[in-house]
Amino acid sequence: MAPPPPPSAETLPLATAVAVEPEPAKVGELACQRDTYLTALTATVASCQPVPAPKGDSSGGKQGGGPAEFHEIVLSDTVLFPTGGGQPHDLGSIAGVPVVDVFRRGMDCVHLTRATPAHRAAASEAGSSWPPAVGAAVAVQLDWARRRDHAVQHTGQHLLSALAETPRFALPTVSWGMGGRGGGDGEAPQPPAPSYVEIALPTGAAPPTSVLLRELEEAVNAVIRRALPVTTEAVRPVEGGVADVIEEP
């Protein structure tokens, strides 16, 4: 049974000026990594820089009656997960302006926003401005449907890989990738790209048979039907290659 969506977040102000310029939360310690079901928060702008329209932008830099403006924004914290670990980035908004990409730069989480004249006008009507100034408090909102899809697929991959590498199947995972789903602000939804798990085979070994793969599928589904709780652990490597658990929510 899939988990229910979290309760709707309270309405948050679009942007409010404050005096403090915070140190941004680092990737690995983001709010979205501490709580998968958190859909909104108020964060403070740590940096905001204008950038050119990304290559391949389907709007051609124009949407909503005029040229769109793009900014890279780093926040004190975020509910938007950056691309990484095989999982595509989240979508959402900052102060009502669509976030069209989220990525890592070093240990910072960078949000790429696309603001049209309509978005800028809405910010002005709400008593704020766009782009937000460093030190401004902004509402950050998550696209929950996309996040839920990613979370379900990612959890399923961990389960599939864990069972595949047991002696019964002997199919260790080398890498995996989740197909992204297109369709941002004002764009038509696109069909998902295929997801995959890459496995390692001994030299000269034959590919797994359809019978073996069917048995693996049945084994995974049997565990899913048990509705076991899912827990996470934060670990750091130690000498000797043994993981040292530093947090277990």
PDB file of C-alpha atoms in Angstrom:
ATOM      1  CA  MET A   1       0.000   0.000   0.000  1.00  0.00           C
ATOM      2  CA  ALA A   2       1.505   3.322  -1.044  1.00  0.00           C
ATOM      3  CA  PRO A   3       1.875   5.914   1.736  1.00  0.00           C
ATOM      4  CA  PRO A   4      -0.688   8.720   1.728  1.00  0.00           C
ATOM      5  CA  PRO A   5       0.437  12.196   0.694  1.00  0.00           C
ATOM      6  CA  PRO A   6       1.429  14.498   3.532  1.00  0.00           C
ATOM      7  CA  PRO A   7      -1.005  17.130   4.747  1.00  0.00           C
ATOM      8  CA  SER A   8      -1.170  20.369   2.780  1.00  0.00           C
ATOM      9  CA  ALA A   9       1.344  22.949   3.889  1.00  0.00           C
ATOM     10  CA  GLU A  10       0.164  26.224   5.336  1.00  0.00           C
ATOM     11  CA  THR A  11       0.155  29.248   3.093  1.00  0.00           C
ATOM     12  CA  LEU A  12       3.532  30.947   3.348  1.00  0.00           C
ATOM     13  CA  PRO A  13       4.511  34.531   2.499  1.00  0.00           C
ATOM     14  CA  LEU A  14       6.229  34.886  -0.857  1.00  0.00           C
ATOM     15  CA  ALA A  15       9.257  36.833   0.307  1.00  0.00           C
ATOM     16  CA  THR A  16      10.098  38.860   3.388  1.00  0.00           C
ATOM     17  CA  ALA A  17      13.306  40.804   3.945  1.00  0.00           C
ATOM     18  CA  VAL A  18      15.428  39.780   6.931  1.00  0.00           C
ATOM     19  CA  ALA A  19      18.851  40.854   8.094  1.00  0.00           C
ATOM     20  CA  VAL A  20      20.714  37.552   8.498  1.00  0.00           C
ATOM     21  CA  GLU A  21      22.647  35.897   5.669  1.00  0.00           C
ATOM     22  CA  PRO A  22      22.742  32.218   6.673  1.00  0.00           C
ATOM     23  CA  GLU A  23      25.227  29.483   5.947  1.00  0.00           C
ATOM     24  CA  PRO A  24      23.383  27.193   3.508  1.00  0.00           C
ATOM     25  CA  ALA A  25      22.645  23.612   4.514  1.00  0.00           C
ATOM     26  CA  LYS A  26      24.946  21.196   2.737  1.00  0.00           C
ATOM     27  CA  VAL A  27      23.929  18.295   0.523  1.00  0.00           C
ATOM     28  CA  GLY A  28      23.499  15.329   2.830  1.00  0.00           C
ATOM     29  CA  GLU A  29      21.950  17.499   5.540  1.00  0.00           C
ATOM     30  CA  LEU A  30      19.068  19.072   3.585  1.00  0.00           C
ATOM     31  CA  ALA A  31      15.532  19.132   4.976  1.00  0.00           C
ATOM     32  CA  CYS A  32      14.372  17.001   2.022  1.00  0.00           C
ATOM     33  CA  GLN A  33      16.924  14.348   3.016  1.00  0.00           C
ATOM     34  CA  ARG A  34      15.861  14.413   6.653  1.00  0.00           C
ATOM     35  CA  ASP A  35      12.123  14.178   5.922  1.00  0.00           C
ATOM     36  CA  THR A  36      10.832  12.770   2.621  1.00  0.00           C
ATOM     37  CA  TYR A  37       7.275  13.927   3.419  1.00  0.00           C
ATOM     38  CA  LEU A  38       8.118  17.583   4.091  1.00  0.00           C
ATOM     39  CA  THR A  39       6.512  19.543   1.253  1.00  0.00           C
ATOM     40  CA  ALA A  40       7.136  23.184   2.198  1.00  0.00           C
ATOM     41  CA  LEU A  41       9.296  25.399   4.371  1.00  0.00           C
ATOM     42  CA  THR A  42      10.441  28.985   4.679  1.00  0.00           C
ATOM     43  CA  ALA A  43      14.136  29.449   3.873  1.00  0.00           C
ATOM     44  CA  THR A  44      16.533  32.362   3.650  1.00  0.00           C
ATOM     45  CA  VAL A  45      18.320  33.286   0.414  1.00  0.00           C
ATOM     46  CA  ALA A  46      22.076  32.737   0.748  1.00  0.00           C
ATOM     47  CA  SER A  47      22.899  33.683  -2.859  1.00  0.00           C
ATOM     48  CA  CYS A  48      21.030  34.600  -6.034  1.00  0.00           C
ATOM     49  CA  GLN A  49      22.723  35.031  -9.409  1.00  0.00           C
ATOM     50  CA  PRO A  50      21.206  35.686 -12.871  1.00  0.00           C
ATOM     51  CA  VAL A  51      22.180  33.121 -15.508  1.00  0.00           C
ATOM     52  CA  PRO A  52      21.440  32.623 -19.231  1.00  0.00           C
ATOM     53  CA  ALA A  53      18.541  30.445 -20.315  1.00  0.00           C
ATOM     54  CA  PRO A  54      19.635  26.796 -20.178  1.00  0.00           C
ATOM     55  CA  LYS A  55      20.437  25.067 -23.436  1.00  0.00           C
ATOM     56  CA  GLY A  56      17.386  23.346 -24.832  1.00  0.00           C
ATOM     57  CA  ASP A  57      14.901  25.395 -22.793  1.00  0.00           C
ATOM     58  CA  SER A  58      11.585  24.651 -24.509  1.00  0.00           C
ATOM     59  CA  SER A  59      10.213  28.147 -23.886  1.00  0.00           C
ATOM     60  CA  GLY A  60      13.047  29.723 -25.827  1.00  0.00           C
ATOM     61  CA  GLY A  61      13.447  32.165 -22.949  1.00  0.00           C
ATOM     62  CA  LYS A  62       9.887  33.423 -23.462  1.00  0.00           C
ATOM     63  CA  GLN A  63       6.837  32.354 -21.565  1.00  0.00           C
ATOM     64  CA  GLY A  64       3.904  34.168 -20.016  1.00  0.00           C
ATOM     65  CA  GLY A  65       3.976  37.160 -22.356  1.00  0.00           C
ATOM     66  CA  GLY A  66       7.657  38.072 -22.382  1.00  0.00           C
ATOM     67  CA  PRO A  67      11.224  36.936 -21.796  1.00  0.00           C
ATOM     68  CA  ALA A  68      11.829  34.627 -18.865  1.00  0.00           C
ATOM     69  CA  GLU A  69      14.602  35.358 -16.379  1.00  0.00           C
ATOM     70  CA  PHE A  70      16.702  32.552 -14.932  1.00  0.00           C
ATOM     71  CA  HIS A  71      18.463  32.627 -11.566  1.00  0.00           C
ATOM     72  CA  GLU A  72      20.603  30.209  -9.605  1.00  0.00           C
ATOM     73  CA  ILE A  73      19.574  30.391  -5.959  1.00  0.00           C
ATOM     74  CA  VAL A  74      21.173  28.807  -2.896  1.00  0.00           C
ATOM     75  CA  LEU A  75      19.023  28.685   0.240  1.00  0.00           C
ATOM     76  CA  SER A  76      19.548  28.132   3.949  1.00  0.00           C
ATOM     77  CA  ASP A  77      17.642  24.861   3.498  1.00  0.00           C
ATOM     78  CA  THR A  78      15.295  23.243   1.007  1.00  0.00           C
ATOM     79  CA  VAL A  79      12.595  20.635   0.408  1.00  0.00           C
ATOM     80  CA  LEU A  80      13.820  20.196  -3.188  1.00  0.00           C
ATOM     81  CA  PHE A  81      16.181  17.270  -3.775  1.00  0.00           C
ATOM     82  CA  PRO A  82      19.051  17.804  -6.250  1.00  0.00           C
ATOM     83  CA  THR A  83      19.879  15.291  -8.968  1.00  0.00           C
ATOM     84  CA  GLY A  84      22.095  12.581  -7.549  1.00  0.00           C
ATOM     85  CA  GLY A  85      22.411   8.941  -6.620  1.00  0.00           C
ATOM     86  CA  GLY A  86      20.495   7.893  -9.723  1.00  0.00           C
ATOM     87  CA  GLN A  87      17.470  10.005  -8.783  1.00  0.00           C
ATOM     88  CA  PRO A  88      16.325  13.004 -10.858  1.00  0.00           C
ATOM     89  CA  HIS A  89      15.851  16.380  -9.225  1.00  0.00           C
ATOM     90  CA  ASP A  90      12.603  17.558  -7.682  1.00  0.00           C
ATOM     91  CA  LEU A  91      10.432  20.312  -9.110  1.00  0.00           C
ATOM     92  CA  GLY A  92       8.641  22.999  -7.138  1.00  0.00           C
ATOM     93  CA  SER A  93       8.770  26.730  -6.560  1.00  0.00           C
ATOM     94  CA  ILE A  94      10.536  29.476  -4.641  1.00  0.00           C
ATOM     95  CA  ALA A  95       8.321  32.427  -3.724  1.00  0.00           C
ATOM     96  CA  GLY A  96       5.826  31.187  -6.317  1.00  0.00           C
ATOM     97  CA  VAL A  97       8.407  31.106  -9.130  1.00  0.00           C
ATOM     98  CA  PRO A  98       8.979  27.693 -10.767  1.00  0.00           C
ATOM     99  CA  VAL A  99      12.161  25.789  -9.994  1.00  0.00           C
ATOM    100  CA  VAL A 100      13.080  23.955 -13.214  1.00  0.00           C
ATOM    101  CA  ASP A 101      16.302  22.287 -12.071  1.00  0.00           C
ATOM    102  CA  VAL A 102      18.040  21.449  -8.800  1.00  0.00           C
ATOM    103  CA  PHE A 103      21.678  20.362  -8.806  1.00  0.00           C
ATOM    104  CA  ARG A 104      24.778  20.086  -6.669  1.00  0.00           C
ATOM    105  CA  ARG A 105      27.692  22.492  -6.920  1.00  0.00           C
ATOM    106  CA  GLY A 106      30.278  21.209  -4.521  1.00  0.00           C
ATOM    107  CA  MET A 107      28.283  20.662  -1.335  1.00  0.00           C
ATOM    108  CA  ASP A 108      25.737  23.386  -2.124  1.00  0.00           C
ATOM    109  CA  CYS A 109      22.240  22.704  -3.443  1.00  0.00           C
ATOM    110  CA  VAL A 110      21.530  25.099  -6.335  1.00  0.00           C
ATOM    111  CA  HIS A 111      17.991  25.870  -7.544  1.00  0.00           C
ATOM    112  CA  LEU A 112      17.469  27.113 -11.115  1.00  0.00           C
ATOM    113  CA  THR A 113      14.354  29.283 -11.323  1.00  0.00           C
ATOM    114  CA  ARG A 114      12.501  30.564 -14.394  1.00  0.00           C
ATOM    115  CA  ALA A 115      10.498  33.735 -13.814  1.00  0.00           C
ATOM    116  CA  THR A 116       8.203  35.218 -16.444  1.00  0.00           C
ATOM    117  CA  PRO A 117       6.790  38.746 -16.365  1.00  0.00           C
ATOM    118  CA  ALA A 118       3.642  37.233 -14.855  1.00  0.00           C
ATOM    119  CA  HIS A 119       5.627  35.777 -11.985  1.00  0.00           C
ATOM    120  CA  ARG A 120       7.392  39.074 -11.369  1.00  0.00           C
ATOM    121  CA  ALA A 121       4.084  40.941 -11.443  1.00  0.00           C
ATOM    122  CA  ALA A 122       2.586  38.497  -8.938  1.00  0.00           C
ATOM    123  CA  ALA A 123       5.524  39.046  -6.598  1.00  0.00           C
ATOM    124  CA  SER A 124       5.073  42.802  -6.853  1.00  0.00           C
ATOM    125  CA  GLU A 125       1.354  42.535  -6.112  1.00  0.00           C
ATOM    126  CA  ALA A 126       2.184  40.429  -3.052  1.00  0.00           C
ATOM    127  CA  GLY A 127       4.402  43.225  -1.745  1.00  0.00           C
ATOM    128  CA  SER A 128       7.738  41.595  -2.569  1.00  0.00           C
ATOM    129  CA  SER A 129      10.042  41.550  -5.568  1.00  0.00           C
ATOM    130  CA  TRP A 130      11.809  39.136  -7.876  1.00  0.00           C
ATOM    131  CA  PRO A 131      14.589  38.142  -7.847  1.00  0.00           C
ATOM    132  CA  PRO A 132      14.781  37.917  -4.057  1.00  0.00           C
ATOM    133  CA  ALA A 133      17.587  39.685  -2.265  1.00  0.00           C
ATOM    134  CA  VAL A 134      20.212  37.846  -0.279  1.00  0.00           C
ATOM    135  CA  GLY A 135      18.837  37.573   3.241  1.00  0.00           C
ATOM    136  CA  ALA A 136      15.189  37.463   2.127  1.00  0.00           C
ATOM    137  CA  ALA A 137      12.914  34.782   3.556  1.00  0.00           C
ATOM    138  CA  VAL A 138      11.118  32.852   0.819  1.00  0.00           C
ATOM    139  CA  ALA A 139       8.505  30.103   0.645  1.00  0.00           C
ATOM    140  CA  VAL A 140       9.821  26.860  -0.880  1.00  0.00           C
ATOM    141  CA  GLN A 141       7.190  24.441  -2.187  1.00  0.00           C
ATOM    142  CA  LEU A 142       7.624  20.871  -3.455  1.00  0.00           C
ATOM    143  CA  ASP A 143       5.869  19.129  -6.362  1.00  0.00           C
ATOM    144  CA  TRP A 144       4.720  16.194  -4.205  1.00  0.00           C
ATOM    145  CA  ALA A 145       3.433  13.978  -7.038  1.00  0.00           C
ATOM    146  CA  ARG A 146       6.869  13.929  -8.700  1.00  0.00           C
ATOM    147  CA  ARG A 147       8.666  13.380  -5.363  1.00  0.00           C
ATOM    148  CA  ARG A 148       6.369  10.482  -4.423  1.00  0.00           C
ATOM    149  CA  ASP A 149       7.002   8.811  -7.770  1.00  0.00           C
ATOM    150  CA  HIS A 150      10.764   9.157  -7.283  1.00  0.00           C
ATOM    151  CA  ALA A 151      10.641   7.925  -3.674  1.00  0.00           C
ATOM    152  CA  VAL A 152       8.622   4.829  -4.582  1.00  0.00           C
ATOM    153  CA  GLN A 153      10.927   3.938  -7.483  1.00  0.00           C
ATOM    154  CA  HIS A 154      14.108   4.569  -5.483  1.00  0.00           C
ATOM    155  CA  THR A 155      12.923   2.469  -2.551  1.00  0.00           C
ATOM    156  CA  GLY A 156      11.920  -0.280  -4.967  1.00  0.00           C
ATOM    157  CA  GLN A 157      15.370  -0.230  -6.530  1.00  0.00           C
ATOM    158  CA  HIS A 158      17.050  -0.708  -3.148  1.00  0.00           C
ATOM    159  CA  LEU A 159      14.798  -3.689  -2.459  1.00  0.00           C
ATOM    160  CA  LEU A 160      15.378  -5.186  -5.915  1.00  0.00           C
ATOM    161  CA  SER A 161      19.156  -4.791  -5.636  1.00  0.00           C
ATOM    162  CA  ALA A 162      19.257  -6.216  -2.106  1.00  0.00           C
ATOM    163  CA  LEU A 163      17.474  -9.398  -3.190  1.00  0.00           C
ATOM    164  CA  ALA A 164      19.298  -9.663  -6.524  1.00  0.00           C
ATOM    165  CA  GLU A 165      22.690  -9.849  -4.837  1.00  0.00           C
ATOM    166  CA  THR A 166      21.723 -12.756  -2.529  1.00  0.00           C
ATOM    167  CA  PRO A 167      23.260 -16.177  -3.304  1.00  0.00           C
ATOM    168  CA  ARG A 168      19.990 -17.374  -4.841  1.00  0.00           C
ATOM    169  CA  PHE A 169      20.279 -14.856  -7.698  1.00  0.00           C
ATOM    170  CA  ALA A 170      23.923 -13.649  -7.546  1.00  0.00           C
ATOM    171  CA  LEU A 171      23.198 -10.515  -9.594  1.00  0.00           C
ATOM    172  CA  PRO A 172      25.029  -7.621  -7.900  1.00  0.00           C
ATOM    173  CA  THR A 173      24.013  -4.096  -8.914  1.00  0.00           C
ATOM    174  CA  VAL A 174      26.680  -1.978 -10.620  1.00  0.00           C
ATOM    175  CA  SER A 175      24.586   1.146 -11.193  1.00  0.00           C
ATOM    176  CA  TRP A 176      21.036   2.269 -11.680  1.00  0.00           C
ATOM    177  CA  GLY A 177      19.129   5.182 -13.173  1.00  0.00           C
ATOM    178  CA  MET A 178      15.611   6.511 -12.876  1.00  0.00           C
ATOM    179  CA  GLY A 179      13.844   7.858 -15.920  1.00  0.00           C
ATOM    180  CA  GLY A 180      12.945  11.521 -15.505  1.00  0.00           C
ATOM    181  CA  ARG A 181       9.474  12.888 -16.161  1.00  0.00           C
ATOM    182  CA  GLY A 182       9.258  16.085 -18.189  1.00  0.00           C
ATOM    183  CA  GLY A 183       6.638  18.791 -17.917  1.00  0.00           C
ATOM    184  CA  GLY A 184       7.526  21.808 -15.837  1.00  0.00           C
ATOM    185  CA  ASP A 185       5.645  25.076 -15.416  1.00  0.00           C
ATOM    186  CA  GLY A 186       3.516  25.662 -18.506  1.00  0.00           C
ATOM    187  CA  GLU A 187       4.861  22.607 -20.320  1.00  0.00           C
ATOM    188  CA  ALA A 188       2.932  19.563 -21.516  1.00  0.00           C
ATOM    189  CA  PRO A 189       3.655  16.438 -19.432  1.00  0.00           C
ATOM    190  CA  GLN A 190       6.052  14.039 -21.100  1.00  0.00           C
ATOM    191  CA  PRO A 191       6.092  10.233 -20.787  1.00  0.00           C
ATOM    192  CA  PRO A 192       8.706   8.895 -18.370  1.00  0.00           C
ATOM    193  CA  ALA A 193      12.001   7.620 -19.673  1.00  0.00           C
ATOM    194  CA  PRO A 194      12.836   3.984 -18.792  1.00  0.00           C
ATOM    195  CA  SER A 195      14.364   3.206 -15.411  1.00  0.00           C
ATOM    196  CA  TYR A 196      17.075   0.553 -15.238  1.00  0.00           C
ATOM    197  CA  VAL A 197      19.319  -1.480 -12.924  1.00  0.00           C
ATOM    198  CA  GLU A 198      22.703  -2.528 -14.328  1.00  0.00           C
ATOM    199  CA  ILE A 199      23.975  -5.847 -12.981  1.00  0.00           C
ATOM    200  CA  ALA A 200      27.416  -7.482 -13.007  1.00  0.00           C
ATOM    201  CA  LEU A 201      27.974 -10.950 -14.438  1.00  0.00           C
ATOM    202  CA  PRO A 202      31.092 -13.101 -14.056  1.00  0.00           C
ATOM    203  CA  THR A 203      33.284 -13.245 -17.136  1.00  0.00           C
ATOM    204  CA  GLY A 204      31.761 -15.628 -19.650  1.00  0.00           C
ATOM    205  CA  ALA A 205      28.523 -16.073 -17.693  1.00  0.00           C
ATOM    206  CA  ALA A 206      25.240 -16.201 -19.574  1.00  0.00           C
ATOM    207  CA  PRO A 207      22.624 -13.500 -18.997  1.00  0.00           C
ATOM    208  CA  PRO A 208      19.947 -14.357 -16.425  1.00  0.00           C
ATOM    209  CA  THR A 209      17.095 -16.398 -17.817  1.00  0.00           C
ATOM    210  CA  SER A 210      13.514 -15.199 -17.929  1.00  0.00           C
ATOM    211  CA  VAL A 211      12.670 -17.855 -15.331  1.00  0.00           C
ATOM    212  CA  LEU A 212      15.265 -16.489 -12.900  1.00  0.00           C
ATOM    213  CA  LEU A 213      14.121 -12.907 -13.456  1.00  0.00           C
ATOM    214  CA  ARG A 214      10.512 -13.962 -12.850  1.00  0.00           C
ATOM    215  CA  GLU A 215      11.567 -15.588  -9.571  1.00  0.00           C
ATOM    216  CA  LEU A 216      13.355 -12.377  -8.583  1.00  0.00           C
ATOM    217  CA  GLU A 217      10.258 -10.341  -9.404  1.00  0.00           C
ATOM    218  CA  GLU A 218       8.117 -12.639  -7.283  1.00  0.00           C
ATOM    219  CA  ALA A 219      10.584 -12.425  -4.391  1.00  0.00           C
ATOM    220  CA  VAL A 220      10.504  -8.602  -4.507  1.00  0.00           C
ATOM    221  CA  ASN A 221       6.703  -8.523  -4.620  1.00  0.00           C
ATOM    222  CA  ALA A 222       6.510 -10.920  -1.666  1.00  0.00           C
ATOM    223  CA  VAL A 223       8.543  -8.508   0.460  1.00  0.00           C
ATOM    224  CA  ILE A 224       6.433  -5.543  -0.692  1.00  0.00           C
ATOM    225  CA  ARG A 225       3.267  -7.366   0.378  1.00  0.00           C
ATOM    226  CA  ARG A 226       4.702  -7.686   3.901  1.00  0.00           C
ATOM    227  CA  ALA A 227       4.514  -3.876   4.215  1.00  0.00           C
ATOM    228  CA  LEU A 228       7.741  -3.706   6.201  1.00  0.00           C
ATOM    229  CA  PRO A 229       8.785  -0.328   7.639  1.00  0.00           C
ATOM    230  CA  VAL A 230      11.516   1.520   5.726  1.00  0.00           C
ATOM    231  CA  THR A 231      14.321   3.090   7.762  1.00  0.00           C
ATOM    232  CA  THR A 232      17.424   5.019   6.733  1.00  0.00           C
ATOM    233  CA  GLU A 233      20.904   5.301   8.215  1.00  0.00           C
ATOM    234  CA  ALA A 234      23.503   8.011   7.706  1.00  0.00           C
ATOM    235  CA  VAL A 235      26.982   6.489   7.673  1.00  0.00           C
ATOM    236  CA  ARG A 236      30.561   7.533   7.139  1.00  0.00           C
ATOM    237  CA  PRO A 237      33.416   5.283   5.975  1.00  0.00           C
ATOM    238  CA  VAL A 238      36.003   4.262   8.550  1.00  0.00           C
ATOM    239  CA  GLU A 239      39.351   2.535   8.312  1.00  0.00           C
ATOM    240  CA  GLY A 240      38.934  -1.053   7.233  1.00  0.00           C
ATOM    241  CA  GLY A 241      35.879  -0.288   5.100  1.00  0.00           C
ATOM    242  CA  VAL A 242      33.310  -0.851   7.858  1.00  0.00           C
ATOM    243  CA  ALA A 243      30.499   1.703   7.884  1.00  0.00           C
ATOM    244  CA  ASP A 244      30.105   3.715  11.071  1.00  0.00           C
ATOM    245  CA  VAL A 245      26.449   4.620  11.698  1.00  0.00           C
ATOM    246  CA  ILE A 246      26.189   8.277  12.706  1.00  0.00           C
ATOM    247  CA  GLU A 247      22.409   8.670  12.613  1.00  0.00           C
ATOM    248  CA  GLU A 248      19.466   6.298  12.474  1.00  0.00           C
ATOM    249  CA  PRO A 249      16.118   8.161  12.212  1.00  0.00           C
TER     250      PRO A 249
END
